[in-house]
Short mmCIF file of C-alpha atoms in Angstrom, two decimals:
data_model
loop_
_atom_site.label_atom_id
_atom_site.label_comp_id
_atom_site.label_asym_id
_atom_site.label_seq_id
_atom_site.Cartn_x
_atom_site.Cartn_y
_atom_site.Cartn_z
CA MET A 12 37.85 -57.69 -135.26
CA SER A 13 40.16 -61.25 -135.85
CA GLU A 14 40.20 -63.66 -133.63
CA GLY A 15 43.85 -63.31 -133.12
CA GLY A 16 42.75 -59.73 -132.12
CA GLN A 17 40.27 -59.93 -129.33
CA GLY A 18 43.33 -63.11 -127.91
CA GLU A 19 45.24 -60.52 -127.43
CA LEU A 20 42.95 -57.99 -126.39
CA VAL A 21 42.23 -60.54 -123.44
CA LEU A 22 45.64 -60.99 -122.39
CA LEU A 23 45.63 -56.93 -121.81
CA MET A 24 42.59 -56.92 -119.90
CA ARG A 25 44.16 -59.92 -117.56
CA ARG A 26 47.63 -57.43 -117.57
CA ILE A 27 45.22 -54.39 -117.02
CA ALA A 28 42.98 -55.89 -113.85
CA ALA A 29 46.61 -56.49 -111.84
CA GLY A 30 47.08 -52.42 -113.53
CA ASP A 31 49.89 -52.45 -116.43
CA ARG A 32 49.47 -48.86 -117.00
CA ALA A 33 51.27 -49.76 -120.43
CA SER A 34 48.92 -52.81 -121.09
CA PHE A 35 45.81 -50.03 -120.78
CA GLY A 36 48.00 -48.05 -123.39
CA LEU A 37 48.17 -50.31 -125.90
CA LEU A 38 44.50 -51.31 -125.50
CA TYR A 39 43.74 -47.67 -125.65
CA ASP A 40 45.07 -47.41 -129.03
CA ARG A 41 44.00 -50.76 -130.33
CA THR A 42 40.73 -50.09 -129.11
CA SER A 43 39.64 -45.90 -128.79
CA GLY A 44 38.72 -45.44 -132.40
CA LYS A 45 36.20 -48.28 -132.39
CA LEU A 46 34.70 -47.26 -128.77
CA PHE A 47 35.03 -43.22 -129.83
CA ALA A 48 32.54 -44.27 -133.40
CA THR A 49 30.51 -46.29 -130.99
CA ILE A 50 29.63 -42.59 -128.90
CA ARG A 51 29.61 -40.74 -131.29
CA ARG A 52 27.00 -42.13 -132.59
CA ILE A 53 25.19 -41.16 -129.57
CA LEU A 54 26.94 -38.03 -128.65
CA GLY A 55 27.32 -36.70 -132.52
CA SER A 56 31.31 -35.34 -132.75
CA GLY A 57 31.02 -32.17 -130.66
CA ALA A 58 33.30 -32.30 -127.32
CA ALA A 59 31.21 -34.49 -125.24
CA ALA A 60 31.80 -37.63 -126.84
CA GLU A 61 35.31 -36.61 -126.13
CA ASP A 62 34.57 -36.77 -122.69
CA ALA A 63 32.46 -39.53 -122.89
CA VAL A 64 35.02 -41.89 -123.94
CA GLN A 65 38.18 -40.76 -121.18
CA GLU A 66 34.93 -41.62 -118.94
CA ALA A 67 35.22 -44.69 -120.79
CA TYR A 68 38.05 -46.27 -120.39
CA VAL A 69 38.57 -44.78 -116.47
CA ARG A 70 35.52 -47.05 -116.03
CA ILE A 71 37.24 -50.34 -118.01
CA TRP A 72 40.79 -49.09 -116.11
CA ARG A 73 39.20 -49.57 -112.60
CA ARG A 74 36.59 -53.00 -113.34
CA ALA A 75 38.67 -54.40 -115.60
CA ALA A 76 38.92 -57.08 -112.48
CA ASP A 77 35.34 -57.40 -113.04
CA PHE A 78 35.87 -58.44 -117.06
CA ASP A 79 35.47 -62.32 -117.80
CA PRO A 80 36.72 -63.70 -121.08
CA ALA A 81 34.84 -66.74 -120.58
CA ILE A 82 31.46 -65.08 -121.47
CA ALA A 83 31.64 -62.28 -123.27
CA SER A 84 34.16 -60.93 -125.68
CA PRO A 85 36.44 -57.65 -124.06
CA ILE A 86 35.21 -55.55 -126.70
CA ALA A 87 31.86 -56.33 -126.02
CA TRP A 88 32.22 -55.73 -122.44
CA MET A 89 33.88 -52.45 -123.73
CA THR A 90 31.74 -51.37 -125.63
CA THR A 91 28.75 -51.95 -123.66
CA ILE A 92 30.47 -49.56 -121.15
CA ALA A 93 31.06 -46.99 -123.30
CA ARG A 94 27.47 -47.03 -124.93
CA HIS A 95 26.15 -46.40 -120.99
CA VAL A 96 28.34 -44.09 -120.95
CA ALA A 97 26.86 -41.75 -124.04
CA ILE A 98 23.60 -42.79 -122.86
CA ASP A 99 24.02 -41.11 -119.42
CA MET A 100 25.33 -37.74 -120.86
CA ALA A 101 22.44 -37.80 -123.26
CA ARG A 102 20.34 -38.35 -120.99
CA ARG A 103 21.21 -36.26 -118.94
CA THR A 104 20.93 -33.13 -120.70
CA SER A 105 17.19 -32.72 -120.90
CA GLU A 106 17.24 -31.09 -124.76
CA ARG A 107 17.71 -33.23 -126.68
CA ILE A 108 14.36 -35.24 -126.61
CA SER A 109 13.04 -32.04 -127.66
CA ALA A 110 15.40 -32.31 -129.61
CA ALA A 111 14.81 -35.58 -130.83
CA GLY A 112 11.86 -34.93 -132.42
CA ASP A 113 13.46 -32.77 -135.51
CA VAL A 114 17.34 -33.58 -135.77
CA ILE A 115 18.07 -36.86 -135.54
CA ASP A 116 14.55 -38.09 -136.67
CA ALA A 117 14.35 -37.51 -139.43
CA ASP A 118 17.48 -38.45 -140.94
CA MET A 119 18.63 -40.74 -138.90
CA ALA A 120 15.66 -43.00 -138.31
CA ASP A 121 14.41 -43.04 -141.70
CA ARG A 122 18.50 -44.52 -142.97
CA LEU A 123 18.34 -46.91 -140.37
CA ALA A 124 14.94 -47.70 -141.46
CA ASP A 125 16.17 -48.68 -144.35
CA PRO A 126 17.70 -52.40 -144.28
CA ASP A 127 20.09 -51.53 -146.83
CA ALA A 128 21.80 -48.61 -144.93
CA ASP A 129 23.23 -49.67 -141.70
CA THR A 130 22.47 -52.83 -141.47
CA GLU A 131 24.30 -53.54 -144.59
CA ARG A 132 27.61 -52.86 -144.00
CA LEU A 133 26.51 -56.11 -141.21
CA ALA A 134 29.40 -58.62 -141.67
CA ALA A 135 28.31 -60.24 -144.85
CA GLY A 136 25.84 -63.22 -143.91
CA SER A 137 25.54 -62.17 -140.24
CA GLY A 138 22.66 -63.67 -138.46
CA LEU A 139 21.93 -60.64 -136.63
CA ALA A 140 21.62 -58.35 -140.36
CA ARG A 141 19.45 -61.45 -141.67
CA CYS A 142 17.45 -61.82 -138.04
CA LEU A 143 17.19 -57.74 -138.54
CA ASP A 144 15.37 -57.99 -141.76
CA ARG A 145 13.10 -59.88 -140.92
CA MET A 146 11.79 -57.55 -138.84
CA GLU A 147 8.53 -55.72 -138.85
CA PRO A 148 10.33 -51.93 -140.54
CA ASP A 149 9.31 -49.72 -137.03
CA ARG A 150 10.29 -52.47 -134.32
CA ARG A 151 13.50 -52.92 -136.42
CA THR A 152 14.07 -49.35 -136.43
CA MET A 153 12.98 -49.23 -133.02
CA VAL A 154 15.88 -51.15 -132.06
CA LEU A 155 18.19 -49.67 -133.68
CA LEU A 156 17.73 -46.65 -132.55
CA ALA A 157 18.12 -47.89 -129.35
CA TYR A 158 20.99 -49.55 -129.49
CA CYS A 159 22.85 -47.23 -132.48
CA GLU A 160 21.26 -43.80 -131.35
CA GLY A 161 21.09 -44.70 -127.83
CA TRP A 162 17.04 -42.96 -128.15
CA SER A 163 15.12 -43.45 -124.39
CA ARG A 164 11.95 -45.41 -124.15
CA GLU A 165 10.76 -41.67 -123.80
CA GLU A 166 12.07 -40.88 -127.29
CA LEU A 167 10.59 -43.73 -128.67
CA ALA A 168 7.93 -42.95 -127.51
CA GLU A 169 7.68 -39.71 -128.68
CA ARG A 170 8.55 -41.01 -132.15
CA PHE A 171 6.52 -43.44 -133.03
CA ASN A 172 3.62 -42.42 -131.40
CA ARG A 173 3.28 -44.84 -129.11
CA PRO A 174 2.97 -44.99 -124.55
CA VAL A 175 5.82 -45.58 -123.25
CA ALA A 176 4.71 -48.93 -121.65
CA THR A 177 3.95 -49.93 -125.22
CA VAL A 178 7.53 -49.29 -126.29
CA LYS A 179 8.87 -51.06 -123.79
CA THR A 180 6.69 -53.99 -124.44
CA LEU A 181 7.16 -53.96 -128.35
CA LEU A 182 11.13 -53.47 -127.87
CA ARG A 183 10.81 -56.71 -125.56
CA ARG A 184 8.87 -58.53 -128.21
CA SER A 185 11.37 -57.84 -130.49
CA LEU A 186 14.69 -58.85 -128.73
CA ILE A 187 13.34 -62.13 -128.27
CA LEU A 188 12.42 -62.45 -131.35
CA LEU A 189 15.86 -61.77 -132.59
CA LYS A 190 17.60 -63.98 -130.15
CA GLU A 191 14.96 -66.63 -131.11
CA CYS A 192 16.15 -66.57 -135.15
CA LEU A 193 20.19 -66.52 -133.42
CA GLY A 194 19.07 -69.62 -132.21
CA GLY A 195 18.39 -68.55 -128.67
CA MET B 4 10.83 -55.67 -109.54
CA ALA B 5 8.90 -58.29 -110.52
CA GLU B 6 10.98 -60.59 -112.69
CA THR B 7 10.90 -64.10 -112.62
CA GLY B 8 11.38 -66.27 -115.57
CA ASN B 9 14.08 -66.51 -118.09
CA GLU B 10 12.27 -64.35 -120.50
CA ASP B 11 11.28 -62.06 -118.07
CA LEU B 12 15.51 -62.53 -116.97
CA ASP B 13 16.26 -62.26 -120.36
CA GLY B 14 14.47 -59.31 -121.73
CA LEU B 15 15.46 -56.98 -118.22
CA ALA B 16 19.09 -58.11 -120.00
CA GLY B 17 18.32 -57.01 -123.37
CA GLU B 18 17.01 -53.93 -122.46
CA TYR B 19 20.27 -53.14 -119.97
CA VAL B 20 22.57 -54.14 -123.21
CA LEU B 21 20.15 -52.38 -125.33
CA GLY B 22 20.20 -48.98 -123.36
CA THR B 23 16.76 -48.36 -122.70
CA LEU B 24 16.13 -48.68 -119.42
CA PRO B 25 15.23 -45.51 -117.04
CA ALA B 26 18.25 -44.88 -115.11
CA ASP B 27 16.93 -46.12 -111.58
CA GLU B 28 16.52 -49.81 -113.33
CA ARG B 29 19.56 -49.86 -114.81
CA ARG B 30 21.47 -49.10 -111.26
CA ALA B 31 19.49 -51.80 -110.27
CA ALA B 32 20.78 -54.16 -113.03
CA GLU B 33 24.10 -53.09 -112.07
CA ALA B 34 23.31 -54.01 -108.70
CA ARG B 35 21.90 -57.46 -109.91
CA LEU B 36 25.25 -58.14 -112.18
CA ALA B 37 27.24 -58.33 -108.86
CA ALA B 38 25.21 -60.85 -107.33
CA ASP B 39 23.53 -63.20 -110.06
CA PRO B 40 25.15 -65.28 -112.56
CA ALA B 41 22.45 -65.74 -114.70
CA PHE B 42 22.17 -62.31 -115.11
CA ARG B 43 25.38 -62.03 -115.71
CA ALA B 44 25.63 -64.09 -119.02
CA ALA B 45 22.31 -63.14 -119.79
CA VAL B 46 23.49 -59.71 -120.52
CA ALA B 47 27.21 -61.91 -122.01
CA ALA B 48 24.95 -63.33 -124.55
CA TRP B 49 23.24 -60.31 -125.48
CA GLU B 50 26.10 -57.92 -126.00
CA THR B 51 27.69 -60.78 -127.87
CA ARG B 52 24.34 -61.05 -130.26
CA LEU B 53 24.96 -57.04 -130.97
CA GLN B 54 27.95 -56.37 -130.84
CA PRO B 55 28.02 -56.53 -135.39
CA LEU B 56 25.89 -53.83 -134.80
CA ALA B 57 28.77 -51.78 -133.43
CA ASP B 58 31.31 -53.59 -135.32
CA ALA B 59 29.49 -52.28 -138.00
CA VAL B 60 30.96 -48.50 -137.43
CA PRO B 61 34.05 -47.83 -139.35
CA PRO B 62 36.75 -46.66 -136.39
CA VAL B 63 37.17 -42.68 -135.60
CA THR B 64 40.21 -42.29 -134.02
CA PRO B 65 39.97 -40.20 -130.85
CA PRO B 66 41.94 -36.72 -130.88
CA ALA B 67 45.66 -37.56 -129.68
CA PRO B 68 44.83 -35.02 -126.05
CA VAL B 69 42.50 -37.86 -125.84
CA ARG B 70 44.74 -40.43 -124.60
CA ASP B 71 46.90 -37.88 -122.67
CA ARG B 72 44.38 -36.96 -120.15
CA VAL B 73 42.39 -40.63 -120.24
CA MET B 74 46.80 -41.83 -119.30
CA ALA B 75 46.82 -39.05 -116.07
CA ALA B 76 43.44 -39.62 -115.35
CA ILE B 77 44.73 -43.66 -114.16
CA GLY B 78 47.45 -42.78 -113.34
CA GLU B 79 45.09 -41.07 -110.07
CA ALA B 80 42.82 -44.72 -110.02
CA PRO B 81 44.61 -47.39 -109.69
CA ALA B 82 43.06 -50.54 -111.08
CA GLY B 83 40.62 -51.81 -108.95
CA VAL B 84 40.16 -48.61 -106.47
CA GLN B 85 37.04 -47.81 -106.34
CA PRO B 86 36.53 -43.72 -106.60
CA ALA B 87 33.58 -43.75 -104.05
CA ALA B 88 31.62 -45.81 -100.55
CA GLY B 89 28.46 -47.33 -101.79
CA ASN B 90 28.51 -47.26 -105.74
CA VAL B 91 27.61 -50.80 -106.79
CA VAL B 92 30.37 -51.20 -109.03
CA SER B 93 32.62 -51.86 -105.43
CA LEU B 94 29.96 -54.18 -104.81
CA HIS B 95 30.90 -55.63 -107.78
CA ARG B 96 34.36 -56.05 -106.85
CA ALA B 97 34.01 -57.22 -103.05
CA LEU B 98 31.76 -59.85 -104.76
CA ARG B 99 34.13 -61.72 -106.68
CA ARG B 100 36.31 -61.28 -103.99
CA TRP B 101 34.11 -62.89 -101.32
CA ARG B 102 33.85 -66.18 -103.69
CA ILE B 103 37.55 -65.97 -104.02
CA ALA B 104 38.32 -66.23 -100.18
CA THR B 105 34.43 -68.41 -100.47
CA ALA B 106 36.11 -70.79 -102.48
CA ALA B 107 39.93 -70.38 -100.16
CA ALA B 108 38.26 -71.26 -97.62
CA GLY B 109 36.63 -75.00 -98.57
CA ILE B 110 32.94 -73.29 -98.08
CA ALA B 111 30.48 -74.55 -99.57
CA ALA B 112 28.45 -71.67 -100.69
CA ALA B 113 25.00 -73.38 -100.67
CA VAL B 114 25.97 -73.10 -97.38
CA LEU B 115 25.80 -69.69 -96.62
CA ALA B 116 22.26 -68.19 -95.87
CA GLY B 117 23.85 -65.26 -96.76
CA VAL B 118 27.06 -62.92 -96.95
CA VAL B 119 28.56 -59.88 -95.95
CA ILE B 120 31.20 -58.95 -97.14
CA LEU B 121 34.59 -56.31 -95.36
CA ASP B 122 36.00 -54.61 -98.24
CA ARG B 123 39.03 -53.25 -96.74
CA ALA B 124 40.36 -52.72 -100.32
CA GLY B 125 41.59 -48.65 -101.53
CA PRO B 126 42.82 -46.01 -99.45
CA ARG B 127 40.01 -45.62 -97.11
CA PRO B 128 40.07 -48.15 -94.35
CA GLN B 129 36.69 -50.01 -93.47
CA THR B 130 34.89 -47.47 -94.58
CA GLU B 131 31.99 -50.07 -96.45
CA PHE B 132 30.08 -53.02 -95.67
CA VAL B 133 28.15 -55.16 -98.19
CA ALA B 134 25.43 -57.70 -97.60
CA VAL B 135 23.78 -59.70 -99.75
CA LEU B 136 20.60 -61.04 -98.08
CA THR B 137 19.30 -64.52 -99.90
CA ALA B 138 16.66 -66.70 -99.45
CA GLU B 139 18.35 -70.41 -98.11
CA GLY B 140 19.57 -71.69 -101.58
CA ALA B 141 18.40 -69.14 -103.74
CA ASN B 142 19.36 -66.61 -105.79
CA PRO B 143 20.29 -63.08 -104.13
CA ALA B 144 17.33 -60.66 -103.12
CA PHE B 145 19.09 -57.45 -101.53
CA VAL B 146 22.17 -56.58 -101.27
CA ALA B 147 23.04 -53.88 -98.70
CA THR B 148 25.91 -51.72 -98.02
CA VAL B 149 27.16 -49.95 -95.01
CA ASP B 150 28.68 -46.85 -94.70
CA VAL B 151 30.75 -46.83 -91.92
CA ALA B 152 31.40 -43.23 -92.02
CA ARG B 153 27.81 -42.52 -91.35
CA GLY B 154 26.69 -44.40 -90.17
CA THR B 155 23.79 -45.26 -92.38
CA MET B 156 23.37 -48.91 -94.16
CA SER B 157 21.22 -48.82 -96.83
CA LEU B 158 18.93 -51.90 -99.13
CA ARG B 159 18.39 -52.34 -102.61
CA GLN B 160 16.12 -54.78 -103.66
CA VAL B 161 18.02 -56.93 -106.90
CA ALA B 162 15.22 -60.00 -107.52
CA GLY B 163 12.23 -61.41 -106.53
CA ALA B 164 9.03 -59.79 -106.21
CA ALA B 165 7.64 -57.22 -103.41
CA ALA B 166 5.95 -58.88 -100.38
CA PRO B 167 1.98 -60.37 -100.60
CA ALA B 168 -0.16 -57.43 -100.58
CA ASP B 169 -1.64 -58.25 -97.04
CA LYS B 170 2.05 -58.66 -95.73
CA SER B 171 5.39 -56.68 -95.62
CA TYR B 172 9.12 -57.16 -95.07
CA GLU B 173 10.52 -55.84 -92.42
CA LEU B 174 14.05 -55.10 -91.62
CA TRP B 175 16.32 -56.37 -88.92
CA ALA B 176 19.71 -55.49 -87.69
CA ILE B 177 21.07 -58.38 -85.12
CA VAL B 178 23.69 -58.83 -83.37
CA PRO B 179 24.03 -61.93 -81.01
CA ASP B 180 23.11 -62.20 -77.01
CA THR B 181 20.66 -59.06 -78.39
CA PRO B 182 17.19 -59.15 -79.78
CA PRO B 183 16.48 -58.35 -83.39
CA ARG B 184 16.27 -54.71 -83.68
CA SER B 185 14.24 -53.44 -86.64
CA LEU B 186 15.04 -50.71 -89.07
CA GLY B 187 11.76 -50.38 -90.27
CA LEU B 188 9.49 -51.49 -93.72
CA VAL B 189 10.42 -52.45 -96.55
CA GLU B 190 8.50 -50.60 -98.77
CA GLN B 191 9.99 -49.75 -101.41
CA ALA B 192 12.69 -50.94 -103.65
CA SER B 193 15.70 -49.38 -102.74
CA LEU B 194 16.29 -47.44 -98.82
CA SER B 195 18.48 -45.98 -96.43
CA ARG B 196 18.14 -46.49 -92.64
CA ALA B 197 20.72 -44.91 -89.76
CA LEU B 198 22.50 -47.37 -88.15
CA SER B 199 23.13 -47.84 -84.81
CA GLU B 200 24.87 -51.37 -84.68
CA LYS B 201 28.62 -51.29 -85.02
CA PRO B 202 29.68 -53.07 -88.88
CA SER B 203 31.40 -56.42 -88.22
CA PRO B 204 30.63 -60.17 -88.76
CA ASP B 205 28.34 -60.32 -86.18
CA LEU B 206 25.52 -57.71 -87.43
CA THR B 207 23.19 -59.67 -89.73
CA PHE B 208 20.90 -58.41 -91.71
CA ALA B 209 17.53 -60.61 -92.10
CA ILE B 210 14.49 -59.52 -93.43
CA SER B 211 10.77 -61.02 -92.12
CA LEU B 212 7.83 -61.71 -93.60
CA GLU B 213 5.43 -60.01 -91.28
CA ARG B 214 1.64 -58.83 -90.63
CA LYS B 215 1.11 -55.41 -93.04
CA GLY B 216 2.23 -52.68 -91.57
CA GLY B 217 5.05 -54.27 -89.84
CA SER B 218 5.16 -56.57 -86.57
CA PRO B 219 3.07 -55.02 -83.36
CA SER B 220 5.25 -55.94 -80.72
CA GLY B 221 8.30 -54.72 -81.83
CA ALA B 222 10.12 -58.12 -81.72
CA PRO B 223 9.81 -60.04 -84.84
CA GLU B 224 6.80 -62.29 -85.31
CA GLY B 225 6.77 -64.02 -89.13
CA PRO B 226 9.31 -65.77 -90.61
CA VAL B 227 12.92 -64.82 -91.46
CA VAL B 228 12.63 -65.36 -95.50
CA PHE B 229 15.29 -63.00 -96.96
CA LYS B 230 18.65 -62.67 -94.03
CA GLY B 231 22.54 -62.04 -94.89
CA SER B 232 25.28 -62.27 -92.52
CA LEU B 233 28.87 -60.60 -91.76
CA VAL B 234 32.09 -62.14 -93.07
CA PRO B 235 35.16 -60.62 -93.43
CA THR B 236 37.26 -61.28 -96.35
CA GLU B 237 41.04 -60.49 -95.57
#
């Protein structure tokens, strides 16, 4: 989204924090495609994704006063809310863990593991794409599966045949490496 | 709960944004977001760093009825009103109000060893109090919420370490002109206790460092390491 677009969203957020429903409607129109796409990567394209996007926007409305434009963009703040709603819903259904092994695993993980797939769509010259490419493939896949598909430590542990505690350690090391690569 | 040092804080913030924290740790992180500006900044930095991954997905417009359902849902919930007592979102908002109130009153935050908020917002009158327990001049270590209707208080550790192995943290309710009353040992990251004291600005929660198993005399004997007292915000 352009700088101007973000500026408009910041203005909308300010009005929404004051209880302006019309501005909230505009915010929904500007951003729901993005959040719905993000949620669908975690929950799939069924009714759960529609429930999640609804719940996400209700939370955005209620928490609007907490948004701080000095530290993050509106879309980044909203994305975290939407992803956490979707992840909560995904983890509430335990069958997802068993399904993760065969449904998501072969197709999605391999595609994500391929730096030419998802990361290629990152903005050209994106620092994040470059830094992900530099990572060891398994670790890159872990980070991508967690962020893009909402995988838990347990699901990653099963997929990569590592103890859960090791997955935690690997994720945190990978994050620190990413941060350093991106310049701290 | 041994998240000390910048790398741990950053790793926790990163995993919070990544979404890989277990549910209980995520809730603790959300409570910490409300109380800890450094953590809030670390989370925002991770949101910004990883956002290109979300931006890479082509938008998909949700079916039209979803918009109607959203607008109907927020019609029932005015902005800023939280749905349930005792959730961490209320706490976040209450803390924000406290910061504003503190600034307005010209009180230096550093003077306050801790703060308890009386949250008057929302349709229910005065059903909830929030306490932030800190060591003098340090970041918040515990947050407490008081549910007036149920007469209970819940305590959650948001930062800092457990008591040393040979000591115990003991929680006290303190009102003026009355001996502190023990609410028991703090042995886990969160606990809930019945509260007989009337929630008011006179009520203080304190945590002292006692010998293993707690003070044998029923009065605090060790040093008070964290405390938070009540400040109405409106």
